[in-house]
Amino acid sequence: YTGSAGWLYRAAVEGILGIERRGKQITFRPKLPSHWDGYQASLKMLGAEIKVQVIRDKKTKTISLEVNGSKTKSASFEPKAGGQTEVVVK
């Protein structure tokens, strides 16, 4: 039965790592275990390569997102197909 494997994958990627794809948007809302300081991941989504670095910032409760070094006002962004994107989430 492969259905349970799919749900476990979603629980890990969406629930813990906080990576969600909705249409062409990718949203980051990590819920890291207390003993994690962060994580790094390389993704291929929507025809783009995305390097993600999540850093636990104990000073703030809100999520901040930097895309290619520029801060955004949202926890989401739309990657460009064929492009490479670096994302830092705090």
Short mmCIF file of C-alpha atoms in Angstrom, two decimals:
data_model
loop_
_atom_site.label_atom_id
_atom_site.label_comp_id
_atom_site.label_asym_id
_atom_site.label_seq_id
_atom_site.Cartn_x
_atom_site.Cartn_y
_atom_site.Cartn_z
CA TYR A 1 0.00 0.00 0.00
CA THR A 2 1.70 3.22 -1.16
CA GLY A 3 -0.87 5.64 0.19
CA SER A 4 0.64 5.68 3.66
CA ALA A 5 4.10 6.45 2.22
CA GLY A 6 2.64 9.45 0.42
CA TRP A 7 1.05 10.76 3.61
CA LEU A 8 4.31 10.28 5.54
CA TYR A 9 6.17 12.22 2.84
CA ARG A 10 3.64 15.06 3.01
CA ALA A 11 3.82 15.11 6.81
CA ALA A 12 7.61 15.46 6.66
CA VAL A 13 7.88 17.94 3.78
CA GLU A 14 4.84 20.09 4.48
CA GLY A 15 4.41 19.59 8.22
CA ILE A 16 7.99 19.67 9.53
CA LEU A 17 10.07 21.27 6.77
CA GLY A 18 7.18 23.61 5.97
CA ILE A 19 7.45 23.53 2.17
CA GLU A 20 4.09 23.77 0.41
CA ARG A 21 3.33 24.18 -3.27
CA ARG A 22 0.03 25.77 -4.22
CA GLY A 23 -0.28 26.37 -7.94
CA LYS A 24 2.88 28.23 -8.99
CA GLN A 25 3.62 29.53 -5.49
CA ILE A 26 5.95 27.89 -2.97
CA THR A 27 5.29 28.77 0.66
CA PHE A 28 7.61 28.21 3.63
CA ARG A 29 6.20 27.69 7.13
CA PRO A 30 8.69 25.43 8.93
CA LYS A 31 7.74 23.79 12.22
CA LEU A 32 11.12 22.49 13.28
CA PRO A 33 11.62 20.10 16.17
CA SER A 34 13.03 21.95 19.20
CA HIS A 35 16.46 20.32 18.84
CA TRP A 36 16.92 21.44 15.20
CA ASP A 37 18.73 24.72 14.44
CA GLY A 38 17.60 24.55 10.82
CA TYR A 39 18.16 22.60 7.62
CA GLN A 40 19.32 22.91 4.01
CA ALA A 41 17.63 21.38 0.99
CA SER A 42 17.88 21.43 -2.78
CA LEU A 43 14.56 21.28 -4.61
CA LYS A 44 13.49 20.93 -8.22
CA MET A 45 9.99 22.35 -8.57
CA LEU A 46 8.09 23.98 -11.39
CA GLY A 47 11.11 23.69 -13.71
CA ALA A 48 13.38 25.59 -11.31
CA GLU A 49 16.25 24.66 -9.01
CA ILE A 50 15.80 26.04 -5.50
CA LYS A 51 18.42 25.98 -2.75
CA VAL A 52 16.75 26.41 0.62
CA GLN A 53 18.38 27.28 3.93
CA VAL A 54 16.13 27.42 6.99
CA ILE A 55 17.64 29.01 10.10
CA ARG A 56 15.91 28.97 13.47
CA ASP A 57 15.75 32.57 14.70
CA LYS A 58 14.90 32.47 18.40
CA LYS A 59 14.43 36.27 18.47
CA THR A 60 11.33 36.36 16.31
CA LYS A 61 8.04 34.50 16.00
CA THR A 62 7.32 35.56 12.40
CA ILE A 63 8.80 33.98 9.30
CA SER A 64 11.07 36.09 7.11
CA LEU A 65 11.99 35.07 3.58
CA GLU A 66 14.91 36.21 1.43
CA VAL A 67 14.89 35.27 -2.25
CA ASN A 68 18.26 35.69 -3.99
CA GLY A 69 19.35 38.06 -1.21
CA SER A 70 16.23 40.28 -1.29
CA LYS A 71 13.80 40.29 1.63
CA THR A 72 10.17 39.67 0.77
CA LYS A 73 6.99 40.68 2.58
CA SER A 74 5.53 37.21 2.15
CA ALA A 75 6.42 33.65 3.11
CA SER A 76 5.73 32.66 -0.54
CA PHE A 77 7.34 33.21 -3.91
CA GLU A 78 6.99 32.05 -7.50
CA PRO A 79 10.15 30.48 -8.95
CA LYS A 80 11.14 31.13 -12.56
CA ALA A 81 11.21 28.03 -14.75
CA GLY A 82 14.75 27.19 -15.84
CA GLY A 83 16.22 29.45 -13.17
CA GLN A 84 18.16 28.92 -9.98
CA THR A 85 16.92 30.51 -6.77
CA GLU A 86 18.47 30.77 -3.32
CA VAL A 87 15.99 31.06 -0.46
CA VAL A 88 16.80 31.81 3.19
CA VAL A 89 14.01 31.32 5.71
CA LYS A 90 14.31 32.59 9.29
#
